[in-house]
XYZ file of C-alpha atoms in Angstrom:
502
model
C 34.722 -0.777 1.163
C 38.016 0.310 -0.656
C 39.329 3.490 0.608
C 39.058 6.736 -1.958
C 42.461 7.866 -2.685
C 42.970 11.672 -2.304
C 44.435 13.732 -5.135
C 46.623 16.602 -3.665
C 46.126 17.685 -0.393
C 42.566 16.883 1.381
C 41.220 19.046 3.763
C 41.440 17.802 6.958
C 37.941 18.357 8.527
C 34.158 17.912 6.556
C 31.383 19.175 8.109
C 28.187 17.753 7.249
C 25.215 19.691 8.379
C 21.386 19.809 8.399
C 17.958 19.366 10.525
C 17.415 15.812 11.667
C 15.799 13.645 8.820
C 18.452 15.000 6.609
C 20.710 12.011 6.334
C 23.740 13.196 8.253
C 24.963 10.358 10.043
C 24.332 8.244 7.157
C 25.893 10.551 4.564
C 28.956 11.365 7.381
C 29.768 8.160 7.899
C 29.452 6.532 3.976
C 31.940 9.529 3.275
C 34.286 9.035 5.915
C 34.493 4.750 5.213
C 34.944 6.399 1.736
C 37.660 8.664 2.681
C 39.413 6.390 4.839
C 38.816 9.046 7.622
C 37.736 8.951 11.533
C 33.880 9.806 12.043
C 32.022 11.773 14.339
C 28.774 11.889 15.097
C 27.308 14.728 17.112
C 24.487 12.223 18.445
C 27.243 10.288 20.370
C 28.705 12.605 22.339
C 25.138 13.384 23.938
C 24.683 11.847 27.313
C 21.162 9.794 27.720
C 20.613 13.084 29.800
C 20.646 14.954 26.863
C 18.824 12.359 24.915
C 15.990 12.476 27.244
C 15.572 16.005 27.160
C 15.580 16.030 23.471
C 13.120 12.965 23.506
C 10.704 15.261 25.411
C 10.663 17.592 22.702
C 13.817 20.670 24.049
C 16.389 21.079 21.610
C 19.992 20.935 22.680
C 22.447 23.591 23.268
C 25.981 22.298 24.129
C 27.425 19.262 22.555
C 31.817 17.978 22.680
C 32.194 18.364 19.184
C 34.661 21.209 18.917
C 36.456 19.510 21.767
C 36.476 15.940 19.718
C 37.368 17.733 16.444
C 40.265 19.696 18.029
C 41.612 16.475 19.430
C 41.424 14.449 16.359
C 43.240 16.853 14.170
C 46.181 17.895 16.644
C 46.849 14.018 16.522
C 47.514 14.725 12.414
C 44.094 13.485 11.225
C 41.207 13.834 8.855
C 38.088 13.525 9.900
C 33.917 13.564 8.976
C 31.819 15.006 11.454
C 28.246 15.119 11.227
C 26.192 17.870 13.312
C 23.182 19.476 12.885
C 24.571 22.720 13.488
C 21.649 24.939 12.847
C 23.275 28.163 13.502
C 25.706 30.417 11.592
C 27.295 31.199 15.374
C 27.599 27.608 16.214
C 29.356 26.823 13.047
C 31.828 29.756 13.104
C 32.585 28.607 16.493
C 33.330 24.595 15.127
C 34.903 25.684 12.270
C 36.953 28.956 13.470
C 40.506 28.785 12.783
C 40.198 25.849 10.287
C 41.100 27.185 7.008
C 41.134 23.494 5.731
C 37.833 22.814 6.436
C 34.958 21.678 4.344
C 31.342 22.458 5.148
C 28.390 20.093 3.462
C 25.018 21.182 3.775
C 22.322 18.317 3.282
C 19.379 20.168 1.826
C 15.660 18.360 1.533
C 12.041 19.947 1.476
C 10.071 19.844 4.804
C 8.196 17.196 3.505
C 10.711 14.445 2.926
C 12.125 15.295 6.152
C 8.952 15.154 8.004
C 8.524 11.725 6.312
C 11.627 10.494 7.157
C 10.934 11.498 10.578
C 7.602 9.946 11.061
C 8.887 6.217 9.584
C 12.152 6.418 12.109
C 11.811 3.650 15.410
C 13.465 3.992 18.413
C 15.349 7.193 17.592
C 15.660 9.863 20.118
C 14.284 12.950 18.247
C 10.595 13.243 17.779
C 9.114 14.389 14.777
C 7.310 17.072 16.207
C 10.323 19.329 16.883
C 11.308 19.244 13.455
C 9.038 22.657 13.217
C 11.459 23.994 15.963
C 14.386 22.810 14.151
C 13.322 24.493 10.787
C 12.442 27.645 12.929
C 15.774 28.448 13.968
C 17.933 27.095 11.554
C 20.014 29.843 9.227
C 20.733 27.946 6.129
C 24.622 28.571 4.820
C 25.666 31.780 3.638
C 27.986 32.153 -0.052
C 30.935 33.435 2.462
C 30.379 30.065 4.604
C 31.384 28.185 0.778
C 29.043 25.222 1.542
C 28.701 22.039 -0.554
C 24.644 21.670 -0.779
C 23.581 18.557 -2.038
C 19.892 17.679 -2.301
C 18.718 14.348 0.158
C 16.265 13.208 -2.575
C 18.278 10.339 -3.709
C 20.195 7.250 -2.251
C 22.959 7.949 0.426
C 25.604 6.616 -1.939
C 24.580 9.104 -4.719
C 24.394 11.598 -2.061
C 27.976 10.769 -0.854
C 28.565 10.828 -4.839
C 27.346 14.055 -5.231
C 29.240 15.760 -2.102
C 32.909 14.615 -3.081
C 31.728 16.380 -6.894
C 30.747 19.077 -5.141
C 33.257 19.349 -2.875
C 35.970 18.862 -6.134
C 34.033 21.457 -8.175
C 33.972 23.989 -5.430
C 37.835 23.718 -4.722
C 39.213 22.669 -7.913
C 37.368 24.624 -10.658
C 39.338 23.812 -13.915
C 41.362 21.405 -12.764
C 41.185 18.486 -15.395
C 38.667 16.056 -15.257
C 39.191 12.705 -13.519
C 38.554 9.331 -15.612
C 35.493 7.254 -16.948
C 34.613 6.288 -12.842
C 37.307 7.791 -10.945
C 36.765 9.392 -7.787
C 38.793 11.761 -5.087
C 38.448 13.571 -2.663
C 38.686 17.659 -2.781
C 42.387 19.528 -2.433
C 42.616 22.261 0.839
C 39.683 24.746 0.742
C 40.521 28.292 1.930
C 37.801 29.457 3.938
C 36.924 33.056 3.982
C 36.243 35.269 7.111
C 33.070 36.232 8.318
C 34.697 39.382 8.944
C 36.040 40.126 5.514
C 35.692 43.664 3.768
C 32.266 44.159 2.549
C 31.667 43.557 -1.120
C 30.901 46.079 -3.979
C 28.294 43.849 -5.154
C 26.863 43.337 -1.469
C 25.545 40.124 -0.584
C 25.403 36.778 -2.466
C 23.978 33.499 -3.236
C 24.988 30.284 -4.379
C 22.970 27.934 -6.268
C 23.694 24.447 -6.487
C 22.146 21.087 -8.734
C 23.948 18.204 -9.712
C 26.803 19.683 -11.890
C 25.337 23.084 -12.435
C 26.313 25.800 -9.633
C 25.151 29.876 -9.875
C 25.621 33.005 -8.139
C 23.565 35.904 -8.165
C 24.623 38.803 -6.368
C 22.237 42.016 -4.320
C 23.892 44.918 -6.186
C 21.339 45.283 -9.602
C 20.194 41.368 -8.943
C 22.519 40.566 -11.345
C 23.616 37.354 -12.351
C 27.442 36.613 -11.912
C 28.329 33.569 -12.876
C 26.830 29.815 -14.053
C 29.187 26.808 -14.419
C 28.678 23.212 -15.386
C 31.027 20.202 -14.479
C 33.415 22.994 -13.369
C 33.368 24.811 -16.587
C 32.077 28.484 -16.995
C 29.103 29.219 -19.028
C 29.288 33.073 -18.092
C 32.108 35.555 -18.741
C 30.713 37.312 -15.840
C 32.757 38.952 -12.964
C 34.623 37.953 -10.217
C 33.572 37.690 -6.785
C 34.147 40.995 -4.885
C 34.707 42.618 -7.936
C 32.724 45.647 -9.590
C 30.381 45.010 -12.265
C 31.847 46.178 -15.772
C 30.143 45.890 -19.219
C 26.534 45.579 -17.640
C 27.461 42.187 -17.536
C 24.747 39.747 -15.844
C 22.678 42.564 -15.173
C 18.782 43.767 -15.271
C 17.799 46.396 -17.548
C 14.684 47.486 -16.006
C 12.193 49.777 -17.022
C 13.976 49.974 -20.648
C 16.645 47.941 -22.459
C 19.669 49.662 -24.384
C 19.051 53.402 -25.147
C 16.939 55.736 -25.156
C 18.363 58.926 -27.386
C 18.632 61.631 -25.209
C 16.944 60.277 -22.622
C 13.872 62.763 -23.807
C 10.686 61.037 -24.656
C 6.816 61.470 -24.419
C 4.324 59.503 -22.912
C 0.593 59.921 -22.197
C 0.693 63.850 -23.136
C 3.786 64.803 -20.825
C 7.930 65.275 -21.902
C 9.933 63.409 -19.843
C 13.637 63.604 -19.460
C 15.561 60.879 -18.217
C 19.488 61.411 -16.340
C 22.077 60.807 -19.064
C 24.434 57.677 -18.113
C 26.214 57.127 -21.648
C 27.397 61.119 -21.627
C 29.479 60.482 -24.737
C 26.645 59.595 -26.639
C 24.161 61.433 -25.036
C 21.676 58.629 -24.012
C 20.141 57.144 -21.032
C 21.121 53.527 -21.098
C 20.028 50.123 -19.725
C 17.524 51.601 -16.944
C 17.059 52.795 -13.462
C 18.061 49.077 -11.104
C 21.728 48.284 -12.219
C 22.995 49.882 -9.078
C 20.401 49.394 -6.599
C 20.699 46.849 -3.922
C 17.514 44.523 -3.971
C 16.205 42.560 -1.226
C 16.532 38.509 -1.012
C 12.269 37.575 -1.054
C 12.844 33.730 -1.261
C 15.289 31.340 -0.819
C 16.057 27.231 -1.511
C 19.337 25.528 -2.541
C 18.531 25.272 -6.477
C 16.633 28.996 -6.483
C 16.326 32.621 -5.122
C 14.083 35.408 -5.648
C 14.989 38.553 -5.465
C 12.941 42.105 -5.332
C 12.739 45.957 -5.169
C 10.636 48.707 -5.944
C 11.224 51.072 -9.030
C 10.179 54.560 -6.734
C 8.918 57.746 -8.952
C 11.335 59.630 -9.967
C 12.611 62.624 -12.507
C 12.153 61.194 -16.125
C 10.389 57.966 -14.546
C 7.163 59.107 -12.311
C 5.887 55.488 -12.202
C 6.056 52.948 -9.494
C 6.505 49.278 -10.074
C 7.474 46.510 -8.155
C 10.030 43.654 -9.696
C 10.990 41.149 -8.792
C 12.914 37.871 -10.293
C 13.744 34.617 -10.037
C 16.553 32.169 -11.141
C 16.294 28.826 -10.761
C 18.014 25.689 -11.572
C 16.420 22.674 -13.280
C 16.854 19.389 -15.097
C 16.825 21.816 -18.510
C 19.611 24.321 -17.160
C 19.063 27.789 -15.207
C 15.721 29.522 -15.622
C 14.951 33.149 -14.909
C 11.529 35.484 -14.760
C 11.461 39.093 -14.233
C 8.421 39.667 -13.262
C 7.142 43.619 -13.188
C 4.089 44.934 -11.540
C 2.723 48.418 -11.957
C 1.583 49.390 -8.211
C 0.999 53.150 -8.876
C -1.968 54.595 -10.062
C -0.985 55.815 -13.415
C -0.274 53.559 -16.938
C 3.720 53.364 -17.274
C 5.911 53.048 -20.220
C 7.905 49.619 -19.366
C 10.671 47.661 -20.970
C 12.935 44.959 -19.917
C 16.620 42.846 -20.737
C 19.180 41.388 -19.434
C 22.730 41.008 -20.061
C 24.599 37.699 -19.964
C 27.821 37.058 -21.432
C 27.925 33.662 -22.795
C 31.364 31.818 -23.006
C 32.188 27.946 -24.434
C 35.560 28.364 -23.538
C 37.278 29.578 -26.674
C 40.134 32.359 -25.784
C 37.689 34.655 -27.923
C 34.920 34.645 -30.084
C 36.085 34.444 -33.304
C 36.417 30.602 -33.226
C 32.536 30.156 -31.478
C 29.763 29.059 -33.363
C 26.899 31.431 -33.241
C 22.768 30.611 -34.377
C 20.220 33.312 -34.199
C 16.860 32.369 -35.504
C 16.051 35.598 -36.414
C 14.567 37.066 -40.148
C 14.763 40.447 -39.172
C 18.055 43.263 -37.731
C 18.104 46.533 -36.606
C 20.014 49.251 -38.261
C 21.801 51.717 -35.536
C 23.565 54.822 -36.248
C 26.557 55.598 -34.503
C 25.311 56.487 -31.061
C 23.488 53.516 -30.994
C 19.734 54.335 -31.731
C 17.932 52.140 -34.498
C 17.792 53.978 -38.264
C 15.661 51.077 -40.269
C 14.695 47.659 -40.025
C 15.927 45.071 -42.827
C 15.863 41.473 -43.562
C 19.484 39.222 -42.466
C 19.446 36.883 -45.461
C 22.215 38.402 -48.137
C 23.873 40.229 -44.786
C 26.574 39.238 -42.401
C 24.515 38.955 -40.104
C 22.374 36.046 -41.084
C 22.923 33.178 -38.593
C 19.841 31.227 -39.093
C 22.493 28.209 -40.143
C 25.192 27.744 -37.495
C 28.785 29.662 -38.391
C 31.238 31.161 -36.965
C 31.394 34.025 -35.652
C 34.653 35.131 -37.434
C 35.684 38.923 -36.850
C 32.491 40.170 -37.516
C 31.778 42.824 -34.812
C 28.167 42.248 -33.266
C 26.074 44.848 -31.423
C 23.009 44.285 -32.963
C 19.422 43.789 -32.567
C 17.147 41.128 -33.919
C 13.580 39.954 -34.301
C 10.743 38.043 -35.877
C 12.418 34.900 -33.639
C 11.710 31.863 -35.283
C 10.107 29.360 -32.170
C 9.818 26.069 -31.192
C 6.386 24.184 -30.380
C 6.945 25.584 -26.831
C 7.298 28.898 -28.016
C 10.647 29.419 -27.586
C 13.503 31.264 -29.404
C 17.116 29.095 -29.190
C 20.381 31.556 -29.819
C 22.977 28.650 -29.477
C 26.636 29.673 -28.870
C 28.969 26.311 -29.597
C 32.610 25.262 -29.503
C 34.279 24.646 -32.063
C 34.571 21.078 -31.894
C 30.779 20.961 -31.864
C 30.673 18.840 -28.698
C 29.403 21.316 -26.496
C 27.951 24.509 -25.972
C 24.906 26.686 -24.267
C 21.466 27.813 -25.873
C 19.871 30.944 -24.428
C 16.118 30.236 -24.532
C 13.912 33.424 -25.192
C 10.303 32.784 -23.722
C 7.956 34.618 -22.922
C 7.773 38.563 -22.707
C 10.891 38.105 -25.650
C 10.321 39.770 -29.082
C 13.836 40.682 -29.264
C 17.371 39.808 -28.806
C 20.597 41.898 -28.658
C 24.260 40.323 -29.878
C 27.262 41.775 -28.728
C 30.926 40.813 -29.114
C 32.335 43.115 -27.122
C 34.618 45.239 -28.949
C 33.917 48.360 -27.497
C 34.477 47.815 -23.632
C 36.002 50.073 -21.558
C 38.545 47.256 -20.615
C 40.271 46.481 -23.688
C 41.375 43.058 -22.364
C 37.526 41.848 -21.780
C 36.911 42.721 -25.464
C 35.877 39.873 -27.435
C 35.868 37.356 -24.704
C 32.375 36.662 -24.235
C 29.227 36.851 -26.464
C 26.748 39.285 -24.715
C 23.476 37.229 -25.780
C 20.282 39.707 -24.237
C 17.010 38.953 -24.068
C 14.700 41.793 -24.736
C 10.956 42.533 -24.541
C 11.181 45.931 -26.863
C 13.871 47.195 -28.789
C 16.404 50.367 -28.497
C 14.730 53.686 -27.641
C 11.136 52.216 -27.702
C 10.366 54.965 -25.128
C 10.414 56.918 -28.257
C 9.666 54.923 -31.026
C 6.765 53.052 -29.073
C 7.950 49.919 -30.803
C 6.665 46.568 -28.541
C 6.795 49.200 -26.304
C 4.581 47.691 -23.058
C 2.204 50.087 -21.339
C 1.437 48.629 -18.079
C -1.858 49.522 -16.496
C -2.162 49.719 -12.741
C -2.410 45.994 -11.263
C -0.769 44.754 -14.562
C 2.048 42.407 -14.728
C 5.049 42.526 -17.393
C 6.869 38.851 -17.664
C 10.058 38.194 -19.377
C 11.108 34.715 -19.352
C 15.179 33.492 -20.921
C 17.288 30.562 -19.510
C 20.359 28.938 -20.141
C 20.842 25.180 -20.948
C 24.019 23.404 -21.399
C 24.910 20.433 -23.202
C 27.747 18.177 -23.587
C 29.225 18.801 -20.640
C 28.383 15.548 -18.598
């Protein structure tokens, strides 16, 4: 097989890792006849010792790996080494020190690997500790910067899919390589376990084909979506504070309520003021509240917490949400559940800022299938209704967005059979873009351009594209207001899906 050429500096040492059935020899050594690199294989350096014990069903604790690694990269070279690995200790230890090192996770559901498993002959690792294997392995963290590729296709599309990954993880955009070009990924610099705690908190990485996301504890926010290496999101950097509300949940309201005073089932209610210079509770009670990781796979994650009783809010609900990746783009469902014993005013949004890449707005090409604005005074808080069509603000046909300054609400969403509402931000050229889907729980949607952030150099950078299920201050106004009943469920389902960037 002709050797891939390397494009800048390779790291010296991939990693491939997984529970047995996963493909790693196979995938370890198609990459490294690929690479033109030396291969290891963790299985060979067990003695037929070790191999018995394993055959009789005890997993193994010590293996020569490090030993072999360290030796083949003090003699100057590069090297694939595949390892099950199945511990975050264990693969600090292999990897400590080795800031050029790649790690590739091969990810597949229990039940491919249990049939892969049950049609092996001859091998040394019987099928029935693959429940022991799955019970103690930690999958890779977003500070451990794995490649995860999915073992549900042929090991040479797997091998495929790793070097992208691999590229796309270290080489973000870099320009793309031609019509059936491949190389292999420039030095990676891996973090420390022991780095400085982040202001978001913990993080996960989502990863399918070409699309990769990351949704972070703080708020359950969404940081950032890419596709072929390109941003979709003018979200926030990693380790960085959240500005703008940008990915986040708006949960148990949406925008403002004026004041933060309203009435509900025969009582006044006054909620904390968070915009002070315009006097209004904004964008909820979760933004800044660390929520707990509930589930867990490469191409999802599902996050929760529970919205306590509290002064201008004496409800209790659970939420919880979900994002996942599919063939159609990202997905997400906030799901809300009152668990108290009393009805409870509820509202919900979130706050993506959609980029295609333009250096701002202006030049982007907005649609919003939408008959019907909302008129805001100037703290905010809606003063009429009226119809687009003879405003500026009619983009039922595709145009750009100009210098027309957007912070405005719409509804009566024209829908698709499916029941979906499409707000479609393009480039220029008209060869690519993103379309927000509003689904379910969606009546509205908030546009934004930005011009009033606190950091004049975000301004106008990103369109702020929110799905809504109620419009500003419905606390007050009780418009699509939802009044959940104890044991009911709010849904609000939006999503994200690219095109023409294969």
């Amino acid at each position: 097989m002709a050797r891939e050429e390397a494009a800048g500096e390779p790291p010296r040492l991939v990693l491939v890792v997984g529970v047995s059935g996963s493909g790693k020899s196979t995938v370890g050594r198609l990459l490294a006849e690929r690479l033109g690199w030396a291969y290891g294989d963790a299985d060979e350096f067990h003695s037929e010792a070790h191999r018995a014990k394993m055959a009789a069903g005890h997993p193994l604790t010590d293996s020569a790996v490090k030993e072999w690694m360290d030796q083949v990269t003090a003699a100057g070279e590069r090297a694939v080494v595949a390892c099950s690995a199945l511990k975050r200790a264990y693969r600090d230890r292999l990897l400590a020190g080795r800031a050029d090192a790649v790690l590739v996770y091969l990810h597949g559901s229990r039940e491919l690997l249990e049939s892969r498993l049950a049609s092996r002959h001859g091998h040394f690792f019987p099928a029935a500790l693959l429940d022991s294997q799955l019970a103690v392995f930690q999958e890779p963290e977003p500070d451990e910067h794995p490649v995860v590729v999915e073992i549900d296709q042929p090991p040479e599309a797997v091998v495929t899919a790793v070097l992208s990954g691999m590229r796309r993880e270290s080489d973000v955009g870099a320009p793309e390589d031609g019509p059936g070009t491949e190389r292999a990924v420039p030095s990676v610099v891996r973090e420390s376990s022991s780095a400085s705690p982040s202001p978001t908190g913990a993080s996960w990485r989502l990863v399918r084909g070409e699309q990769s996301a990351e949704v972070v504890q703080l708020g359950a926010a969404l940081r950032a979506y890419d596709v072929s290496g390109r941003p979709l999101l003018d979200g926030f950097s990693a380790g960085s504070t959240i500005t703008g509300g940008r990915g986040q949940l708006l949960v148990p309201w949406p925008n403002r309520v004026g004041g933060g005073r309203y009435r509900f089932d025969g009582r006044e209610l006054q909620l904390p003021l968070n915009e002070v210079e315009k006097g209004n509770a904004i964008h909820g009670l979760l933004r800044w509240t660390l929520w707990e990781l509930l589930a867990r796979t490469a191409e999802s994650v599902t996050l929760g917490t529970t919205l306590c009783p509290q002064p201008g809010y004496p409800f209790l609900l659970d939420v919880r949400v979900e994002y996942r990746l599919g063939a159609d783009g990202l997905g997400t469902a906030v799901r809300a559940t009152n668990i108290g014993t009393d009805s409870a005013p509820y509202g919900v949004g979130q706050h993506p800022y959609l980029t295609v890449g333009t250096e701002l707005v202006d030049s982007a090409v907005l649609t919003v299938p939408a008959r019907t604005l909302l008129r805001t005074d100037d703290r905010g808080l809606p003063i009429g209704r009226e119809p687009v069509e003879g405003t500026p603000y009619d983009f039922r046909t595709a145009r750009p967005i100009g210098d027309l300054r957007l912070d405005t609400a719409f509804t009566e969403l024209d829908r698709d059979p499916d029941g979906r509402a499409i707000v479609r931000l393009a480039h220029p050229s008209g060869r690519r873009g993103v379309d927000l889907r509003l689904g379910e729980g969606t009546r509205w949607v908030q546009v934004y351009t930005g011009d009033t952030l606190a950091e004049p150099e975000r301004r106008r950078r990103g369109v702020a594209v929110e799905a809504m299920s109620c419009p500003p201050d419905a606390f007050r106004s009780g418009t699509d207001l939802t009044v959940l009943q104890p044991g009911a469920t709010h849904v609000l389902r939006w999503g994200l899906s690219p095109w023409g960037y294969s």
